[in-house]
Coordinates of C-alpha atoms and ligand atoms in Angstrom, one line a residue:
X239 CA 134.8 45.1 167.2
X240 CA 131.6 43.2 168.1
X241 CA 132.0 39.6 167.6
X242 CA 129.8 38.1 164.9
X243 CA 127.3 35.2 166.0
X244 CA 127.8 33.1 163.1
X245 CA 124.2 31.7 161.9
X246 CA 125.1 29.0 159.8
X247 CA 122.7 25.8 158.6
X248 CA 124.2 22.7 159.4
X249 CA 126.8 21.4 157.1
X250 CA 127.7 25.1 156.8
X251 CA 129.3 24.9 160.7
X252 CA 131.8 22.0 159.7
X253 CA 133.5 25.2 158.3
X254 CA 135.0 26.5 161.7
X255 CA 136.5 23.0 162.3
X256 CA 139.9 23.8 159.9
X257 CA 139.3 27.4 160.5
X258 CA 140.0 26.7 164.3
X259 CA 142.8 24.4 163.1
X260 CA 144.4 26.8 160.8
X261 CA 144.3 29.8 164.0
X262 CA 145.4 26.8 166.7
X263 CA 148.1 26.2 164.4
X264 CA 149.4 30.0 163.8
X265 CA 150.0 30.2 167.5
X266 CA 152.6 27.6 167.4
X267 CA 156.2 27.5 167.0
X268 CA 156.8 25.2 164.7
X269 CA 153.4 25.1 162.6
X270 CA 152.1 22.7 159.6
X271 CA 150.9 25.9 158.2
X272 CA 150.8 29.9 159.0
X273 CA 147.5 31.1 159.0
X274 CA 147.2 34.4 160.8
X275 CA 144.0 35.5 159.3
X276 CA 142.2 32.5 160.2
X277 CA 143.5 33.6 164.1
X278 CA 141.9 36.8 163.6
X279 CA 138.9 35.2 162.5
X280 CA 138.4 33.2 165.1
X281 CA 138.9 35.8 167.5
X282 CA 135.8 37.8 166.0
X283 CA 133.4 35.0 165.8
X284 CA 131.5 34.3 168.8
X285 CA 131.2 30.6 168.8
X286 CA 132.5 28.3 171.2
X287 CA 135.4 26.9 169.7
X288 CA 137.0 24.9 172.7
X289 CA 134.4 21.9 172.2
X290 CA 137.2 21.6 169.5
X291 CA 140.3 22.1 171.6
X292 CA 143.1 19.0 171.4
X293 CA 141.6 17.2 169.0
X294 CA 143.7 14.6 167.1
X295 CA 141.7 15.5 164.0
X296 CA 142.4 19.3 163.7
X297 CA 145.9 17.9 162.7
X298 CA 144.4 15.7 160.3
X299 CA 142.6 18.7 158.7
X300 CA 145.9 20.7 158.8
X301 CA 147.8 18.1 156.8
X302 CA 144.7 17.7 154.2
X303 CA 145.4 21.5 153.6
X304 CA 148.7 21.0 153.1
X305 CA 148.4 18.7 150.4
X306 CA 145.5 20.6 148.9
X307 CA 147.4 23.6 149.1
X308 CA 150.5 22.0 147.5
X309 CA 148.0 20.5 144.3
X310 CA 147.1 24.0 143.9
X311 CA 150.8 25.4 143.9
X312 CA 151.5 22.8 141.5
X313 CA 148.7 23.7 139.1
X314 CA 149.9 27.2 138.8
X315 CA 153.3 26.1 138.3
X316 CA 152.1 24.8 135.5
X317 CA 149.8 27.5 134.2
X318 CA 149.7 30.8 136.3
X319 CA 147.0 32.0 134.5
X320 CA 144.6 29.7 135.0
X321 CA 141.2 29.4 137.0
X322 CA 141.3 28.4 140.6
X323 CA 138.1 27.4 141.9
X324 CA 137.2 26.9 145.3
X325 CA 134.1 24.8 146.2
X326 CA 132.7 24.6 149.5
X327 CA 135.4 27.2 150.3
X328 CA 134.4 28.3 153.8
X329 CA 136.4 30.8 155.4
X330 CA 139.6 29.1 154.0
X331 CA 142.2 31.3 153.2
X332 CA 144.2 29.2 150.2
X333 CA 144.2 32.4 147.8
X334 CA 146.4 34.0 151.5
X335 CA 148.3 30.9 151.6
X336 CA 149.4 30.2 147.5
X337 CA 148.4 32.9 145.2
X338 CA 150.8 33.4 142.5
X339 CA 149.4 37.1 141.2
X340 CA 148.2 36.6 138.2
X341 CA 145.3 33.2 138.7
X342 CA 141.5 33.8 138.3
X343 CA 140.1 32.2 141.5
X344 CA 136.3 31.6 142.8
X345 CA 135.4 31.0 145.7
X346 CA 132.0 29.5 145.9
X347 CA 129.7 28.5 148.9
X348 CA 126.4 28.2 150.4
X349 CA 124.6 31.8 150.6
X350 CA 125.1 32.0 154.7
X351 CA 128.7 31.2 154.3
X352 CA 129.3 33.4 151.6
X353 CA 127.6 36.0 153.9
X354 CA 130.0 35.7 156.8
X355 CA 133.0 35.2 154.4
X356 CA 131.9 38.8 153.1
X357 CA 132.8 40.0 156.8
X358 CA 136.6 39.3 156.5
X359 CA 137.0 38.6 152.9
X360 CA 136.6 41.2 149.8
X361 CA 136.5 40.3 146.1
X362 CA 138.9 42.1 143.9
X363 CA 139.1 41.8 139.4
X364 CA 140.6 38.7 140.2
X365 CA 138.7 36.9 143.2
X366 CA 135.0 36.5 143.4
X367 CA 133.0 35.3 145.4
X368 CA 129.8 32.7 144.5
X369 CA 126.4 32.0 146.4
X370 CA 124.9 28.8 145.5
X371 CA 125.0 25.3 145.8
X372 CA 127.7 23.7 143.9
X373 CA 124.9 21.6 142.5
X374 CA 123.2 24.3 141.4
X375 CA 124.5 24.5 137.8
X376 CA 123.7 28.6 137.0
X377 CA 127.2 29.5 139.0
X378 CA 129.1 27.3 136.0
X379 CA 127.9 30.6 133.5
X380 CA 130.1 32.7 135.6
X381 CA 133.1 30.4 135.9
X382 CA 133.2 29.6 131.9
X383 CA 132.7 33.6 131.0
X384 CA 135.9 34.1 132.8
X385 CA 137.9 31.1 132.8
X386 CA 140.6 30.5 130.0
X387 CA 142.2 27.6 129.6
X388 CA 142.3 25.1 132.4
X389 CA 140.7 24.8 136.0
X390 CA 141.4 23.5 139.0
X391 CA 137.9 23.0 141.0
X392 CA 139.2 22.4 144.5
X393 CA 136.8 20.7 147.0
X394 CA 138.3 20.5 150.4
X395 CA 135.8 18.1 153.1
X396 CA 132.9 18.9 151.2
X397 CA 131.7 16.4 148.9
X398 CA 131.4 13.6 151.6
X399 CA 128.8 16.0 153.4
X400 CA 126.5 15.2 150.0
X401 CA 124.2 12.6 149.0
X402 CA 125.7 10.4 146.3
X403 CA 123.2 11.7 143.3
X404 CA 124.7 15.0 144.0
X405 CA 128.3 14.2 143.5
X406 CA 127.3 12.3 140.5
X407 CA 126.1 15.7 139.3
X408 CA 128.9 17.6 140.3
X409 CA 130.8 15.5 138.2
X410 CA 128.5 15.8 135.7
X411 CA 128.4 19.4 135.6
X412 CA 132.3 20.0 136.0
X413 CA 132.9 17.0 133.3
X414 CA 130.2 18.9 130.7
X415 CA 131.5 22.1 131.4
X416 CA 134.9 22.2 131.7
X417 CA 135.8 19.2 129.9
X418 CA 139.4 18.4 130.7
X419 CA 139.8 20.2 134.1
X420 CA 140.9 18.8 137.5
X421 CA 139.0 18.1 140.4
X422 CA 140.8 17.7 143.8
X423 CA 138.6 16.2 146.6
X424 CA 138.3 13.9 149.8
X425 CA 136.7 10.7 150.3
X426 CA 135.4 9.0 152.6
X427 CA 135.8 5.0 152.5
X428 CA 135.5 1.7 155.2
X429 CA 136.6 2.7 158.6
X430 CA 136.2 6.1 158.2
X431 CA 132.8 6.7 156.9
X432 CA 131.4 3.6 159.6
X433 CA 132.8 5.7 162.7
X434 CA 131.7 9.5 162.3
X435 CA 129.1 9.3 165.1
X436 CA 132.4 8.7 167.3
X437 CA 134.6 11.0 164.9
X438 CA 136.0 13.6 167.3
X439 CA 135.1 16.7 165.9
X440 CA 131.9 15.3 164.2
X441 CA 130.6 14.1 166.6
X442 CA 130.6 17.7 168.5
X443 CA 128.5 18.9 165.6
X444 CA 125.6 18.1 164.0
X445 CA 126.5 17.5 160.2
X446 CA 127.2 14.1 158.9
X447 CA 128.4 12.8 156.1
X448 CA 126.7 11.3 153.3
X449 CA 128.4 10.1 150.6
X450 CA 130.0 6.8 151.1
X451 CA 133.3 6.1 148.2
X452 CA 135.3 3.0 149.2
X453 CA 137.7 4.0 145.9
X454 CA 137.8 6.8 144.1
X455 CA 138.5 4.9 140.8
X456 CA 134.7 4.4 141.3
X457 CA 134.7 7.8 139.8
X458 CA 135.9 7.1 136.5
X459 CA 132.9 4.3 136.5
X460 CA 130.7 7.2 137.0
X461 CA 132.0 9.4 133.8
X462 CA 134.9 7.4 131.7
X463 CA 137.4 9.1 131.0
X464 CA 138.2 10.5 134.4
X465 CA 141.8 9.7 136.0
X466 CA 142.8 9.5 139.4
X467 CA 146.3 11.5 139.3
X468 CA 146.7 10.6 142.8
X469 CA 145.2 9.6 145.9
X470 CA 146.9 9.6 149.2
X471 CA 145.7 8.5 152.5
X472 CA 146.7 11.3 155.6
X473 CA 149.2 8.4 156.5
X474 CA 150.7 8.1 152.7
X475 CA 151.4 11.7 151.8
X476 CA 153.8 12.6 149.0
X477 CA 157.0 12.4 150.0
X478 CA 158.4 15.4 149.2
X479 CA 155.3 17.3 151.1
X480 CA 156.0 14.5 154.1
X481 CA 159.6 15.8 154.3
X482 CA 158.8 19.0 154.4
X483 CA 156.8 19.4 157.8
X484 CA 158.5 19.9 161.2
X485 CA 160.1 16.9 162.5
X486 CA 156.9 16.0 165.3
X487 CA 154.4 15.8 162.6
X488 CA 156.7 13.2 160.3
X489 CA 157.1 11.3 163.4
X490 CA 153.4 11.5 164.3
X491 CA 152.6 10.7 160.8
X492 CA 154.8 7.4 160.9
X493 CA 153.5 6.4 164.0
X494 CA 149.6 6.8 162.8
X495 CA 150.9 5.0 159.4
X496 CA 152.1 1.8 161.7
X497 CA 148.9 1.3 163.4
X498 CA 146.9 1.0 160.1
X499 CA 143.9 2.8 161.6
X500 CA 141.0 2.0 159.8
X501 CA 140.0 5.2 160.3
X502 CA 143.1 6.9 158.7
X503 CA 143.2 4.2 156.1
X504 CA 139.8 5.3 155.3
X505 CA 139.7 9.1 154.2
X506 CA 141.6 9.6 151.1
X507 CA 142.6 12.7 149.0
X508 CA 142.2 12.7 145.6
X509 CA 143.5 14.8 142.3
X510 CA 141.6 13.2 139.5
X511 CA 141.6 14.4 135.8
X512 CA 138.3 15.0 134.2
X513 CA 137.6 14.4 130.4
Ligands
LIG2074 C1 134.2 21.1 156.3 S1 133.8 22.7 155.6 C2 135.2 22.9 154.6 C3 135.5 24.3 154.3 C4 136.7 24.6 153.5 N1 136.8 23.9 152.2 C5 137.9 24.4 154.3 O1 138.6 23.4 154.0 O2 138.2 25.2 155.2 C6 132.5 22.2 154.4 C7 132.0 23.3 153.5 O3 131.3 22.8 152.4 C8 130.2 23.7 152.2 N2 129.1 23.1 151.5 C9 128.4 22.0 151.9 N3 127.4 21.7 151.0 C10 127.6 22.6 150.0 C11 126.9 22.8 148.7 N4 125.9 22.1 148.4 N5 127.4 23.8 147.9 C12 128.4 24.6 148.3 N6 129.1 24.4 149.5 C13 128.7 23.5 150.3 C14 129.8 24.1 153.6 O4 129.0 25.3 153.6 C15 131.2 24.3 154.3 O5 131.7 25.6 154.1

């Protein structure tokens, strides 16, 4: 198969940092997480991916997943019928990882993305695929004509990459028009934000993030009503999600958590409740 030359706009290339995380990981023994799509993925894009070999931070993008992954698995716990969508979704591969057969997902991104996603990724009566901005309100029609009942919007490293007034109107728009939904997203705070231009896998791209949140509460100052259901640090994760990885990750973990890192102290993940 010829490899595809992804041309992606700027933000758009942060995508192939978890991708290559996800495929590093599927080659080990022992993994955080199984991802062999993500493998074959990389294997067919023809983009040099070994700027982002070693990096301390592909782990840290690993265990986000993890706990993204396991918010999501919750939610449908709770009600396998609902709406899954997935903003900024990249070439993730969640719906792979934690489908339960009978959710409603979208999957929305940036018209490039959604281009090369259309290369490995097909929709089906229950998975579709969006091109636009998420701040672009016209995708919301297609999400409400479909979606009964609850959503999950799921916004994996994506939001930081925006300018503040456009997370006010994400909020804005998921608040108006899917009152009562949940939002799961990252944050970036002190430490972390400050030290991107010396972030190890930033700073081998060109993106950079934007928007600056030193607590997430500062969301429910934004639109009242809205609850943060929980917020963990990479250091702080749940514990029953902490005891499930392999042994070397809860002892890297615990070592990272004793050094207090500013820059791990930093980055938060967030479930928050919407009104
Ligand atoms: C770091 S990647 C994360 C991808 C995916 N969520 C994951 O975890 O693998 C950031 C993603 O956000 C997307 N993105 C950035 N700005 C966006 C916007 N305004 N609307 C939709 N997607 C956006 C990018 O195109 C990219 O796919």
């Amino acid at each position: 198969m010829d490899r595809n030359k992804p041309r992606l706009g700027t933000v758009q290339e942060t995508l192939l940092i978890p991708l290559y995380a996800r495929a590093v990981e599927n080659r080990k023994g022992d993994p955080l997480l199984r991802d062999a799509r993500a493998e074959e993925i990389v294997a067919s894009i023809d983009y040099d991916f070994g700027r982002f070999d070693g990096l301390p931070s592909l782990t840290g993008a690993l265990l986000r997943t993890r706990l993204f992954d396991q918010w999501v698995a919750d939610f449908l716990a709770a009600h396998p019928d609902a709406t899954v969508v997935e903003i900024g979704t990249g070439l993730n591969t969640r719906y792979e990882r934690v489908d339960n057969g009978r959710a409603r997902w979208f999957e929305l991104d940036l018209p490039d993305v959604i281009e090369l996603r259309g290369k490995f990724f097909t929709d089906t009566p229950r998975r579709t695929t969006l091109a636009a901005s998420v701040t672009d309100e016209r995708w919301t029609a297609e999400v409400a004509a479909h979606a009964e009942g609850p959503c999950l919007f799921v916004a994996e490293a994506v939001l930081p990459y925006l300018p503040e007034p456009d997370v006010r109107r994400v909020v804005d728009l998921l608040a108006d028009r899917f009152p009562g939904s949940l939002l799961a997203l990252d944050t970036a705070g002190p430490g972390f934000f400050d030290t991107q231009e010396t972030h190890d896998a930033l700073s081998k791209v060109d993106a950079r993030m934007q928007w600056y949140c030193p607590d997430p509460a500062q969301l429910a100052d934004w639109r009242p009503g809205t609850r943060v259901v929980a917020s963990h640090t990479l250091t702080s994760l749940p514990a029953p999600l902490l005891a499930q990885l392999p042994l070397p990750y809860q002892q890297m973990v615990a070592a990272i958590a004793a050094q207090r890192l500013p820059q791990a102290e930093g980055y938060r993940l967030n479930l928050l409740s919407l009104p």
